[in-house]
Each structure stands twice: as C-alpha cells, then as structure tokens.
Amino acid sequence: MNTELSRHEHAAMNAQAQDIEALRETALGACRLIAPLWPLKSFVAVNPMMGFTDQSFEASASALAERAGATLLMERGYYRMMLEAGAYTREHISEAMLRLGRTGPMTTDNIIDALHRPQPVKAAIIATAADAAGDIDGNDWGQLVVDQLSFWAAGHFDEGEARQKNPWKGMPAYAAWREQAMIDRTPELMGLKGFRRQTSALPEQPLALLAQVARELQLTNAALKPYFHRLLTTVAGWAGHARFRGWAGELGGGEPEGVIDILAIRAAYDLLIAKALQSDEFAQRWSEAKASYMRPAHEAFDAPSLIAQTAMEVALQERVVAGLAENRGKKTFVDTRPAAQLVFCIDVRSERIRR
C-alpha cells in the first residue's frame, strides 16, 4: 500500500514538474518578444520588434496592434496617394495578393476601392484583468499598476542615485517586490481592500505565481503567451531593462529569466485586482477579453493596407533589381584615391551624416 501510494505521489510530482516547465517555456516565449533596452549612458539602438524576427510581418503587426497598440502600417490615405503617384500599380497589388495568399474572393479592384474608403476604426487593445475592472468602475487600474510597479522598479534597479538604500535590493526582483508590497498601503487607499493580506498569501516563487494566475483567472494554455506578452507591453520599459541586465547571460546561451520576475509582478497585480473587484460584470468583461487572447491576431488586421504596403515593397524590389541589372559590368569605381573613406553604423543617429 505504501509502495503504491509512493508511486502515485511520484507520478503526481513528475506531472507537476512538467506543468511548471511548460509554463516556464511559455513565459520565456513571451519574454523573448520584449527587446532589451540599454540605459542612456551606453545607449544602443535596438529594433523594438526584434522578438518577432521569426514571424511574418502580418503576424507581428497584428500581435503588436492588439497587445501594445502599436501601428506598423500607414493610413489608407497614404497608400492611395502613393498609388495615384505611381509608386506601385495594379499589377503590384495582384503580385502582393499572391505573396500573401489573399487570392480568394478579394480582387485588385476591391483593394483599390477599400483604399478610397475611410480608415476603419483601430482594433481595441485586448484588456488585462486590470483593464476589465476599470471598464466596470471607471477607475484606471492599469495606470495604477504601472505607477506602482515603476515606483518599485526605480528603487530596486537603482545604481547609486537614491539617497536611501532599498532594503530588499539584494533579493531577486519578484521576491523584493513582494516584500515591499506587503507593507505598501497605497493600493488599499485606492480601493483594493485586503491588498497587503492577499499579497502575503502569494507564492514565493515567480513561476508558482504565474501558475496561480493562470489557474484562478482561468486562462487556457493557448491564451497564456499572448496574455503574458500583453502584460509585459504595459511595462515594456522595465521589462526591456530587465532583459538588458541579463543580456550578457543570453549571449552565453542563457534565457531572459530576469524578465519573468517583471512578468510575475505584473501578473500578480492583475490577479489581486481581479480578487478585490470581482463581480458578475467583471466576470463577463474578463470572459470577453480571454476570448480575444484565443483568437488569431490577423483576424482583426486591415488587409487592404497590408496588401498595399506589400505592393509598394514589390515595386521597390523591381526598381532595385532593374538598377542592378542596368549597372552590371559598368565601371563604378574611381581611379584616384578618395580624400576619405567613412564607415557608419546603421544606427538612425548617423542618418544625417550619411546623407
């Protein structure tokens, strides 16, 4: 009997370990979407979309529109103007539709007609639990979270500027935040009753906290990565800073573990707000948000603008290839040594000098 019980316990422990490892991979996947952000004293320009290099432009732009409110396309009026100016043609639109796999009932005429119609309303950013609560009572709980997390992070990541030392500075980020949050009365003064008590009951490890958030907010496995990414976009600056701090480790083959702490802190706020402000209205609003996390992002994307953008790129590629072909075999160097040879970084700060 004891042996059988031990086998069951062992199997349960293995299953739990596998669940935690799967959750860790999901969280890391969301963390990798956040680009590292260098401090001003050693500022390095980084493409903020670098985490999406393994995805198509459409998938990346769609995800960023719904989770961060970022727009990677111009307004329809711009594409209409460029079409009329001859920057691209109907043939380029047809080629773009082929490349994007948009050859169903949609036609070239449909695209051109759409470019002459008013710009559609931008898709709303998917709500976090804090946003959902704010939709019900009118309070900007999302901004409160950003303010609170930023206040904590400024002290935790301080490099000597502060006059008073943070007593939890040497602890891992999530653990340090939890210690401070357990004595911070601000959320309760703002209306989140029992916040300190609820914080003290949170798990001590960030992955355990994320598991509790997934369970209590009833998030499916498919919804977790977009939800985690959405949370990180609300504090992208501090998440980017955390990734920068671990960048050397990543270059050595590590993972952005430090960003998981920021994610756990942000997720903890979502959970605690949901607990403090739960109601039937909140449950309905949160259910709608969860459905959005499950939906493929491109369903809400503006297809005519995407096709027009791709058509412009097709036209540009044709011009570049034609120019290269025209200059093949031509003498393009000078016989005399130039007065100077300059090498520039592609950083945007060098743009005016290069021109």
Short mmCIF file of N, CA, C and O in Angstrom, two decimals, residues 45-169:
data_model
loop_
_atom_site.label_atom_id
_atom_site.label_comp_id
_atom_site.label_asym_id
_atom_site.label_seq_id
_atom_site.Cartn_x
_atom_site.Cartn_y
_atom_site.Cartn_z
N ALA A 45 20.92 51.46 -30.00
CA ALA A 45 19.62 51.40 -30.67
C ALA A 45 19.28 49.95 -30.99
O ALA A 45 20.07 49.24 -31.62
N VAL A 46 18.13 49.49 -30.53
CA VAL A 46 17.68 48.12 -30.76
C VAL A 46 16.31 48.16 -31.41
O VAL A 46 15.44 48.94 -30.99
N ASN A 47 16.13 47.35 -32.43
CA ASN A 47 14.82 47.25 -33.06
C ASN A 47 13.81 46.74 -32.03
O ASN A 47 13.95 45.61 -31.54
N PRO A 48 12.81 47.52 -31.67
CA PRO A 48 11.85 47.07 -30.66
C PRO A 48 11.05 45.85 -31.09
O PRO A 48 10.39 45.21 -30.28
N MET A 49 11.11 45.50 -32.38
CA MET A 49 10.38 44.34 -32.89
C MET A 49 11.30 43.12 -33.05
O MET A 49 10.93 42.15 -33.70
N MET A 50 12.49 43.17 -32.46
CA MET A 50 13.46 42.10 -32.70
C MET A 50 12.95 40.74 -32.22
O MET A 50 13.36 39.71 -32.75
N GLY A 51 12.03 40.72 -31.29
CA GLY A 51 11.50 39.45 -30.81
C GLY A 51 10.57 38.77 -31.79
O GLY A 51 10.17 37.62 -31.57
N PHE A 52 10.24 39.46 -32.88
CA PHE A 52 9.30 38.91 -33.86
C PHE A 52 9.98 38.51 -35.16
O PHE A 52 9.30 38.28 -36.16
N THR A 53 11.30 38.40 -35.16
CA THR A 53 12.01 38.12 -36.41
C THR A 53 11.69 36.75 -37.00
O THR A 53 11.93 36.52 -38.19
N ASP A 54 11.17 35.84 -36.18
CA ASP A 54 10.82 34.52 -36.71
C ASP A 54 9.37 34.45 -37.18
O ASP A 54 8.88 33.39 -37.54
N GLN A 55 8.68 35.60 -37.17
CA GLN A 55 7.28 35.63 -37.58
C GLN A 55 7.11 36.51 -38.81
O GLN A 55 7.95 37.35 -39.12
N SER A 56 6.01 36.32 -39.52
CA SER A 56 5.72 37.15 -40.68
C SER A 56 5.40 38.57 -40.23
O SER A 56 5.05 38.82 -39.07
N PHE A 57 5.51 39.50 -41.18
CA PHE A 57 5.17 40.88 -40.86
C PHE A 57 3.71 40.98 -40.43
O PHE A 57 3.39 41.70 -39.48
N GLU A 58 2.84 40.26 -41.12
CA GLU A 58 1.42 40.32 -40.79
C GLU A 58 1.16 39.84 -39.37
O GLU A 58 0.45 40.50 -38.60
N ALA A 59 1.73 38.71 -39.01
CA ALA A 59 1.52 38.18 -37.66
C ALA A 59 2.10 39.12 -36.61
O ALA A 59 1.48 39.36 -35.56
N SER A 60 3.27 39.69 -36.89
CA SER A 60 3.92 40.59 -35.93
C SER A 60 3.11 41.87 -35.75
O SER A 60 2.86 42.30 -34.62
N ALA A 61 2.73 42.48 -36.88
CA ALA A 61 1.98 43.73 -36.81
C ALA A 61 0.63 43.53 -36.14
O ALA A 61 0.17 44.39 -35.38
N SER A 62 0.00 42.41 -36.40
CA SER A 62 -1.31 42.13 -35.80
C SER A 62 -1.19 41.98 -34.30
O SER A 62 -1.97 42.55 -33.52
N ALA A 63 -0.18 41.19 -33.87
CA ALA A 63 0.01 40.96 -32.44
C ALA A 63 0.32 42.25 -31.71
O ALA A 63 -0.23 42.54 -30.64
N LEU A 64 1.18 43.08 -32.29
CA LEU A 64 1.57 44.33 -31.63
C LEU A 64 0.41 45.32 -31.61
O LEU A 64 0.28 46.11 -30.67
N ALA A 65 -0.43 45.30 -32.62
CA ALA A 65 -1.59 46.19 -32.64
C ALA A 65 -2.56 45.85 -31.50
O ALA A 65 -3.07 46.72 -30.82
N GLU A 66 -2.80 44.55 -31.30
CA GLU A 66 -3.78 44.13 -30.30
C GLU A 66 -3.23 44.11 -28.88
O GLU A 66 -3.99 44.23 -27.93
N ARG A 67 -1.93 43.93 -28.75
CA ARG A 67 -1.37 43.81 -27.41
C ARG A 67 -0.64 45.06 -26.93
O ARG A 67 -0.45 45.23 -25.72
N ALA A 68 -0.21 45.92 -27.87
CA ALA A 68 0.54 47.09 -27.46
C ALA A 68 0.01 48.38 -28.08
O ALA A 68 0.50 49.46 -27.76
N GLY A 69 -0.97 48.28 -28.97
CA GLY A 69 -1.48 49.48 -29.62
C GLY A 69 -0.51 50.06 -30.63
O GLY A 69 -0.64 51.21 -31.04
N ALA A 70 0.49 49.27 -31.04
CA ALA A 70 1.50 49.75 -32.00
C ALA A 70 0.98 49.59 -33.42
O ALA A 70 0.34 48.60 -33.75
N THR A 71 1.26 50.58 -34.26
CA THR A 71 0.81 50.56 -35.65
C THR A 71 2.03 50.48 -36.57
O THR A 71 2.87 51.39 -36.56
N LEU A 72 2.14 49.43 -37.35
CA LEU A 72 3.28 49.25 -38.25
C LEU A 72 2.92 49.56 -39.70
O LEU A 72 3.75 49.38 -40.59
N LEU A 73 1.70 50.00 -39.94
CA LEU A 73 1.27 50.36 -41.29
C LEU A 73 0.86 51.82 -41.33
O LEU A 73 0.46 52.39 -40.31
N MET A 74 0.94 52.41 -42.53
CA MET A 74 0.47 53.79 -42.71
C MET A 74 -1.05 53.79 -42.84
O MET A 74 -1.69 52.74 -42.97
N GLU A 75 -1.62 54.98 -42.82
CA GLU A 75 -3.06 55.12 -43.03
C GLU A 75 -3.40 54.80 -44.49
O GLU A 75 -2.56 54.92 -45.38
N ARG A 76 -4.65 54.40 -44.72
CA ARG A 76 -5.06 54.06 -46.09
C ARG A 76 -4.87 55.22 -47.05
O ARG A 76 -4.54 55.02 -48.23
N GLY A 77 -5.06 56.44 -46.56
CA GLY A 77 -4.91 57.60 -47.43
C GLY A 77 -3.51 57.71 -48.01
O GLY A 77 -3.32 58.15 -49.16
N TYR A 78 -2.51 57.30 -47.25
CA TYR A 78 -1.12 57.33 -47.74
C TYR A 78 -0.94 56.36 -48.89
O TYR A 78 -0.35 56.71 -49.93
N TYR A 79 -1.46 55.15 -48.73
CA TYR A 79 -1.32 54.15 -49.80
C TYR A 79 -2.09 54.57 -51.05
O TYR A 79 -1.66 54.31 -52.18
N ARG A 80 -3.24 55.23 -50.86
CA ARG A 80 -3.99 55.73 -52.02
C ARG A 80 -3.18 56.80 -52.75
O ARG A 80 -3.07 56.79 -53.98
N MET A 81 -2.55 57.70 -51.98
CA MET A 81 -1.74 58.77 -52.57
C MET A 81 -0.55 58.19 -53.34
O MET A 81 -0.24 58.63 -54.45
N MET A 82 0.11 57.17 -52.77
CA MET A 82 1.26 56.57 -53.43
C MET A 82 0.85 55.81 -54.69
O MET A 82 1.60 55.78 -55.68
N LEU A 83 -0.33 55.21 -54.66
CA LEU A 83 -0.84 54.53 -55.85
C LEU A 83 -1.08 55.54 -56.96
O LEU A 83 -0.69 55.33 -58.12
N GLU A 84 -1.71 56.66 -56.62
CA GLU A 84 -2.00 57.70 -57.61
C GLU A 84 -0.72 58.34 -58.13
O GLU A 84 -0.67 58.82 -59.26
N ALA A 85 0.34 58.35 -57.29
CA ALA A 85 1.62 58.94 -57.69
C ALA A 85 2.46 57.98 -58.53
O ALA A 85 3.52 58.36 -59.03
N GLY A 86 2.01 56.75 -58.67
CA GLY A 86 2.72 55.78 -59.48
C GLY A 86 3.79 55.00 -58.76
O GLY A 86 4.61 54.32 -59.41
N ALA A 87 3.82 55.06 -57.44
CA ALA A 87 4.83 54.32 -56.68
C ALA A 87 4.63 52.81 -56.82
O ALA A 87 5.58 52.04 -56.67
N TYR A 88 3.41 52.40 -57.07
CA TYR A 88 3.10 51.00 -57.36
C TYR A 88 1.85 50.96 -58.22
O TYR A 88 1.16 51.97 -58.38
N THR A 89 1.55 49.82 -58.82
CA THR A 89 0.47 49.71 -59.81
C THR A 89 -0.49 48.58 -59.44
O THR A 89 -0.28 47.85 -58.47
N ARG A 90 -1.50 48.44 -60.25
CA ARG A 90 -2.46 47.35 -60.08
C ARG A 90 -1.76 45.99 -60.14
O ARG A 90 -2.09 45.06 -59.40
N GLU A 91 -0.77 45.89 -61.04
CA GLU A 91 -0.03 44.64 -61.18
C GLU A 91 0.72 44.30 -59.89
O GLU A 91 0.81 43.14 -59.49
N HIS A 92 1.26 45.33 -59.25
CA HIS A 92 1.97 45.09 -57.99
C HIS A 92 0.99 44.64 -56.91
O HIS A 92 1.35 43.82 -56.05
N ILE A 93 -0.21 45.18 -56.93
CA ILE A 93 -1.22 44.75 -55.96
C ILE A 93 -1.56 43.28 -56.17
O ILE A 93 -1.66 42.50 -55.21
N SER A 94 -1.70 42.88 -57.42
CA SER A 94 -2.00 41.48 -57.72
C SER A 94 -0.88 40.57 -57.24
O SER A 94 -1.13 39.50 -56.66
N GLU A 95 0.36 40.99 -57.46
CA GLU A 95 1.50 40.20 -57.01
C GLU A 95 1.54 40.12 -55.48
O GLU A 95 1.84 39.06 -54.90
N ALA A 96 1.22 41.23 -54.83
CA ALA A 96 1.21 41.25 -53.36
C ALA A 96 0.16 40.29 -52.82
O ALA A 96 0.39 39.58 -51.83
N MET A 97 -0.99 40.24 -53.45
CA MET A 97 -2.04 39.32 -53.01
C MET A 97 -1.60 37.87 -53.14
O MET A 97 -1.90 37.03 -52.29
N LEU A 98 -0.88 37.56 -54.21
CA LEU A 98 -0.35 36.21 -54.39
C LEU A 98 0.64 35.87 -53.29
O LEU A 98 0.60 34.78 -52.71
N ARG A 99 1.55 36.80 -53.00
CA ARG A 99 2.57 36.55 -51.99
C ARG A 99 1.96 36.35 -50.60
O ARG A 99 2.48 35.58 -49.79
N LEU A 100 0.88 37.06 -50.33
CA LEU A 100 0.25 37.00 -49.02
C LEU A 100 -0.82 35.90 -48.93
O LEU A 100 -1.41 35.70 -47.86
N GLY A 101 -1.06 35.24 -50.04
CA GLY A 101 -2.09 34.20 -50.03
C GLY A 101 -3.49 34.75 -49.89
O GLY A 101 -4.38 34.10 -49.33
N ARG A 102 -3.72 35.95 -50.43
CA ARG A 102 -5.03 36.60 -50.34
C ARG A 102 -5.73 36.57 -51.70
O ARG A 102 -6.22 37.58 -52.19
N THR A 103 -5.81 35.40 -52.29
CA THR A 103 -6.34 35.29 -53.64
C THR A 103 -7.75 34.72 -53.69
O THR A 103 -8.19 34.24 -54.72
N GLY A 104 -8.47 34.79 -52.60
CA GLY A 104 -9.84 34.26 -52.56
C GLY A 104 -10.80 35.18 -53.29
O GLY A 104 -10.54 35.64 -54.41
N PRO A 105 -11.91 35.51 -52.66
CA PRO A 105 -12.91 36.37 -53.31
C PRO A 105 -12.43 37.81 -53.47
O PRO A 105 -13.01 38.58 -54.25
N MET A 106 -11.37 38.21 -52.77
CA MET A 106 -10.88 39.58 -52.84
C MET A 106 -10.17 39.81 -54.18
O MET A 106 -9.41 38.97 -54.65
N THR A 107 -10.43 40.96 -54.82
CA THR A 107 -9.82 41.29 -56.11
C THR A 107 -9.01 42.57 -55.99
O THR A 107 -9.09 43.30 -54.99
N THR A 108 -8.25 42.85 -57.04
CA THR A 108 -7.47 44.09 -57.08
C THR A 108 -8.38 45.30 -56.98
O THR A 108 -8.09 46.28 -56.28
N ASP A 109 -9.53 45.25 -57.66
CA ASP A 109 -10.48 46.37 -57.59
C ASP A 109 -10.99 46.55 -56.15
O ASP A 109 -11.20 47.68 -55.70
N ASN A 110 -11.22 45.44 -55.46
CA ASN A 110 -11.66 45.53 -54.07
C ASN A 110 -10.65 46.29 -53.22
O ASN A 110 -11.03 47.13 -52.38
N ILE A 111 -9.37 46.01 -53.43
CA ILE A 111 -8.33 46.67 -52.65
C ILE A 111 -8.29 48.16 -52.95
O ILE A 111 -8.24 49.00 -52.04
N ILE A 112 -8.33 48.50 -54.24
CA ILE A 112 -8.28 49.92 -54.61
C ILE A 112 -9.51 50.65 -54.08
O ILE A 112 -9.41 51.78 -53.57
N ASP A 113 -10.68 50.03 -54.17
CA ASP A 113 -11.89 50.64 -53.63
C ASP A 113 -11.76 50.86 -52.13
O ASP A 113 -12.17 51.91 -51.59
N ALA A 114 -11.19 49.87 -51.42
CA ALA A 114 -11.03 49.99 -49.97
C ALA A 114 -10.11 51.14 -49.60
O ALA A 114 -10.33 51.83 -48.59
N LEU A 115 -9.09 51.39 -50.41
CA LEU A 115 -8.16 52.48 -50.13
C LEU A 115 -8.83 53.84 -50.28
O LEU A 115 -8.32 54.84 -49.76
N HIS A 116 -9.95 53.89 -50.97
CA HIS A 116 -10.69 55.14 -51.14
C HIS A 116 -11.79 55.31 -50.09
O HIS A 116 -12.47 56.33 -50.07
N ARG A 117 -11.94 54.31 -49.23
CA ARG A 117 -12.93 54.41 -48.16
C ARG A 117 -12.27 54.86 -46.86
O ARG A 117 -11.06 54.75 -46.70
N PRO A 118 -13.05 55.37 -45.92
CA PRO A 118 -12.48 55.83 -44.65
C PRO A 118 -11.70 54.73 -43.93
O PRO A 118 -12.02 53.54 -44.06
N GLN A 119 -10.69 55.15 -43.20
CA GLN A 119 -9.89 54.21 -42.41
C GLN A 119 -10.78 53.53 -41.37
O GLN A 119 -11.54 54.20 -40.66
N PRO A 120 -10.73 52.20 -41.27
CA PRO A 120 -11.54 51.53 -40.25
C PRO A 120 -11.04 51.88 -38.84
O PRO A 120 -9.88 52.24 -38.65
N VAL A 121 -11.93 51.77 -37.90
CA VAL A 121 -11.56 52.04 -36.51
C VAL A 121 -10.53 51.01 -36.06
O VAL A 121 -10.65 49.82 -36.34
N LYS A 122 -9.49 51.49 -35.39
CA LYS A 122 -8.45 50.58 -34.91
C LYS A 122 -9.03 49.57 -33.93
O LYS A 122 -9.89 49.89 -33.11
N ALA A 123 -8.54 48.34 -34.03
CA ALA A 123 -8.97 47.31 -33.08
C ALA A 123 -8.52 47.70 -31.68
O ALA A 123 -7.41 48.20 -31.48
N ALA A 124 -9.39 47.50 -30.72
CA ALA A 124 -9.06 47.84 -29.34
C ALA A 124 -7.97 46.92 -28.82
O ALA A 124 -7.89 45.75 -29.20
N ILE A 125 -7.12 47.47 -27.97
CA ILE A 125 -6.11 46.65 -27.32
C ILE A 125 -6.82 45.67 -26.39
O ILE A 125 -7.75 46.03 -25.67
N ILE A 126 -6.37 44.43 -26.39
CA ILE A 126 -7.02 43.42 -25.55
C ILE A 126 -6.85 43.78 -24.09
O ILE A 126 -5.77 44.18 -23.65
N ALA A 127 -7.92 43.64 -23.33
CA ALA A 127 -7.92 44.06 -21.93
C ALA A 127 -7.16 43.09 -21.04
O ALA A 127 -7.23 41.87 -21.22
N THR A 128 -6.41 43.63 -20.09
CA THR A 128 -5.91 42.85 -18.98
C THR A 128 -7.02 42.78 -17.92
O THR A 128 -8.07 43.42 -18.08
N ALA A 129 -6.80 42.03 -16.85
CA ALA A 129 -7.81 42.00 -15.78
C ALA A 129 -7.97 43.38 -15.16
O ALA A 129 -9.07 43.80 -14.80
N ALA A 130 -6.85 44.12 -15.05
CA ALA A 130 -6.92 45.48 -14.52
C ALA A 130 -7.75 46.38 -15.42
O ALA A 130 -8.57 47.19 -14.96
N ASP A 131 -7.58 46.23 -16.74
CA ASP A 131 -8.37 47.00 -17.69
C ASP A 131 -9.85 46.64 -17.58
O ASP A 131 -10.72 47.52 -17.62
N ALA A 132 -10.12 45.35 -17.48
CA ALA A 132 -11.51 44.88 -17.39
C ALA A 132 -12.19 45.47 -16.15
O ALA A 132 -13.34 45.90 -16.21
N ALA A 133 -11.47 45.50 -15.04
CA ALA A 133 -12.03 46.09 -13.82
C ALA A 133 -12.29 47.58 -14.01
O ALA A 133 -13.32 48.12 -13.56
N GLY A 134 -11.38 48.27 -14.70
CA GLY A 134 -11.56 49.69 -14.95
C GLY A 134 -12.72 49.98 -15.87
O GLY A 134 -13.39 51.02 -15.73
N ASP A 135 -13.00 49.08 -16.80
CA ASP A 135 -14.15 49.25 -17.67
C ASP A 135 -15.45 49.22 -16.88
O ASP A 135 -16.46 49.83 -17.30
N ILE A 136 -15.44 48.53 -15.75
CA ILE A 136 -16.66 48.41 -14.93
C ILE A 136 -16.86 49.61 -14.03
O ILE A 136 -17.95 50.20 -13.99
N ASP A 137 -15.81 50.02 -13.29
CA ASP A 137 -15.99 51.09 -12.30
C ASP A 137 -15.42 52.44 -12.72
O ASP A 137 -15.54 53.42 -11.98
N GLY A 138 -14.79 52.51 -13.88
CA GLY A 138 -14.30 53.78 -14.38
C GLY A 138 -12.94 54.19 -13.85
O GLY A 138 -12.40 55.23 -14.25
N ASN A 139 -12.34 53.41 -12.96
CA ASN A 139 -11.01 53.72 -12.44
C ASN A 139 -9.93 53.16 -13.37
O ASN A 139 -10.09 52.07 -13.93
N ASP A 140 -8.84 53.88 -13.51
CA ASP A 140 -7.77 53.44 -14.37
C ASP A 140 -6.81 52.57 -13.56
O ASP A 140 -5.71 52.98 -13.18
N TRP A 141 -7.24 51.33 -13.32
CA TRP A 141 -6.42 50.42 -12.53
C TRP A 141 -5.14 50.05 -13.26
O TRP A 141 -4.10 49.81 -12.61
N GLY A 142 -5.19 50.01 -14.57
CA GLY A 142 -3.99 49.71 -15.33
C GLY A 142 -2.89 50.74 -15.08
O GLY A 142 -1.72 50.40 -14.92
N GLN A 143 -3.27 52.01 -15.03
CA GLN A 143 -2.29 53.06 -14.78
C GLN A 143 -1.76 52.99 -13.35
O GLN A 143 -0.58 53.23 -13.10
N LEU A 144 -2.63 52.63 -12.40
CA LEU A 144 -2.18 52.45 -11.02
C LEU A 144 -1.10 51.37 -10.95
O LEU A 144 -0.09 51.54 -10.27
N VAL A 145 -1.32 50.28 -11.68
CA VAL A 145 -0.34 49.20 -11.69
C VAL A 145 1.00 49.68 -12.25
O VAL A 145 2.06 49.42 -11.68
N VAL A 146 0.95 50.39 -13.36
CA VAL A 146 2.18 50.90 -13.97
C VAL A 146 2.91 51.84 -13.01
O VAL A 146 4.13 51.76 -12.84
N ASP A 147 2.16 52.71 -12.36
CA ASP A 147 2.76 53.65 -11.40
C ASP A 147 3.41 52.90 -10.24
O ASP A 147 4.54 53.20 -9.84
N GLN A 148 2.70 51.92 -9.69
CA GLN A 148 3.21 51.18 -8.54
C GLN A 148 4.44 50.35 -8.91
O GLN A 148 5.43 50.34 -8.18
N LEU A 149 4.36 49.67 -10.04
CA LEU A 149 5.49 48.84 -10.44
C LEU A 149 6.71 49.70 -10.78
O LEU A 149 7.84 49.36 -10.43
N SER A 150 6.46 50.83 -11.42
CA SER A 150 7.57 51.72 -11.79
C SER A 150 8.22 52.31 -10.55
O SER A 150 9.46 52.45 -10.49
N PHE A 151 7.42 52.68 -9.55
CA PHE A 151 7.96 53.23 -8.30
C PHE A 151 8.86 52.20 -7.63
O PHE A 151 9.96 52.51 -7.16
N TRP A 152 8.39 50.95 -7.60
CA TRP A 152 9.20 49.89 -7.01
C TRP A 152 10.47 49.65 -7.82
O TRP A 152 11.57 49.55 -7.27
N ALA A 153 10.34 49.56 -9.15
CA ALA A 153 11.48 49.24 -10.01
C ALA A 153 12.57 50.31 -9.94
O ALA A 153 13.76 50.00 -9.98
N ALA A 154 12.17 51.58 -9.84
CA ALA A 154 13.16 52.65 -9.76
C ALA A 154 14.05 52.48 -8.54
O ALA A 154 15.26 52.78 -8.59
N GLY A 155 13.50 51.97 -7.45
CA GLY A 155 14.31 51.72 -6.27
C GLY A 155 15.11 50.44 -6.37
O GLY A 155 16.28 50.38 -5.98
N HIS A 156 14.49 49.42 -6.92
CA HIS A 156 15.16 48.11 -6.98
C HIS A 156 16.34 48.12 -7.94
O HIS A 156 17.39 47.51 -7.66
N PHE A 157 16.20 48.81 -9.07
CA PHE A 157 17.27 48.83 -10.07
C PHE A 157 18.18 50.05 -9.94
O PHE A 157 18.99 50.32 -10.82
N ASP A 158 18.04 50.78 -8.83
CA ASP A 158 18.86 51.97 -8.59
C ASP A 158 20.34 51.61 -8.60
O ASP A 158 20.75 50.55 -8.10
N GLU A 159 21.16 52.49 -9.19
CA GLU A 159 22.59 52.25 -9.27
C GLU A 159 23.38 53.29 -8.50
O GLU A 159 24.48 53.69 -8.89
N GLY A 160 22.82 53.76 -7.39
CA GLY A 160 23.54 54.67 -6.53
C GLY A 160 23.01 56.09 -6.50
O GLY A 160 23.51 56.93 -5.74
N GLU A 161 21.99 56.39 -7.32
CA GLU A 161 21.46 57.75 -7.34
C GLU A 161 20.60 58.06 -6.11
O GLU A 161 20.57 59.18 -5.63
N ALA A 162 19.89 57.04 -5.61
CA ALA A 162 18.98 57.26 -4.49
C ALA A 162 19.76 57.53 -3.20
O ALA A 162 20.80 56.92 -2.94
N ARG A 163 19.23 58.43 -2.38
CA ARG A 163 19.89 58.75 -1.12
C ARG A 163 19.67 57.66 -0.07
O ARG A 163 20.49 57.46 0.81
N GLN A 164 18.52 57.01 -0.17
CA GLN A 164 18.20 55.96 0.80
C GLN A 164 18.24 54.60 0.11
O GLN A 164 17.59 54.40 -0.91
N LYS A 165 18.96 53.67 0.69
CA LYS A 165 19.13 52.37 0.07
C LYS A 165 17.87 51.53 0.21
O LYS A 165 17.22 51.51 1.25
N ASN A 166 17.52 50.82 -0.86
CA ASN A 166 16.39 49.91 -0.84
C ASN A 166 16.75 48.69 0.02
O ASN A 166 17.73 47.99 -0.28
N PRO A 167 15.99 48.41 1.07
CA PRO A 167 16.36 47.30 1.98
C PRO A 167 16.28 45.92 1.36
O PRO A 167 16.84 44.96 1.89
N TRP A 168 15.58 45.79 0.21
CA TRP A 168 15.44 44.47 -0.43
C TRP A 168 16.19 44.40 -1.75
O TRP A 168 15.94 43.51 -2.56
N LYS A 169 17.12 45.32 -1.94
CA LYS A 169 17.78 45.43 -3.24
C LYS A 169 18.54 44.17 -3.63
O LYS A 169 18.62 43.81 -4.80
#
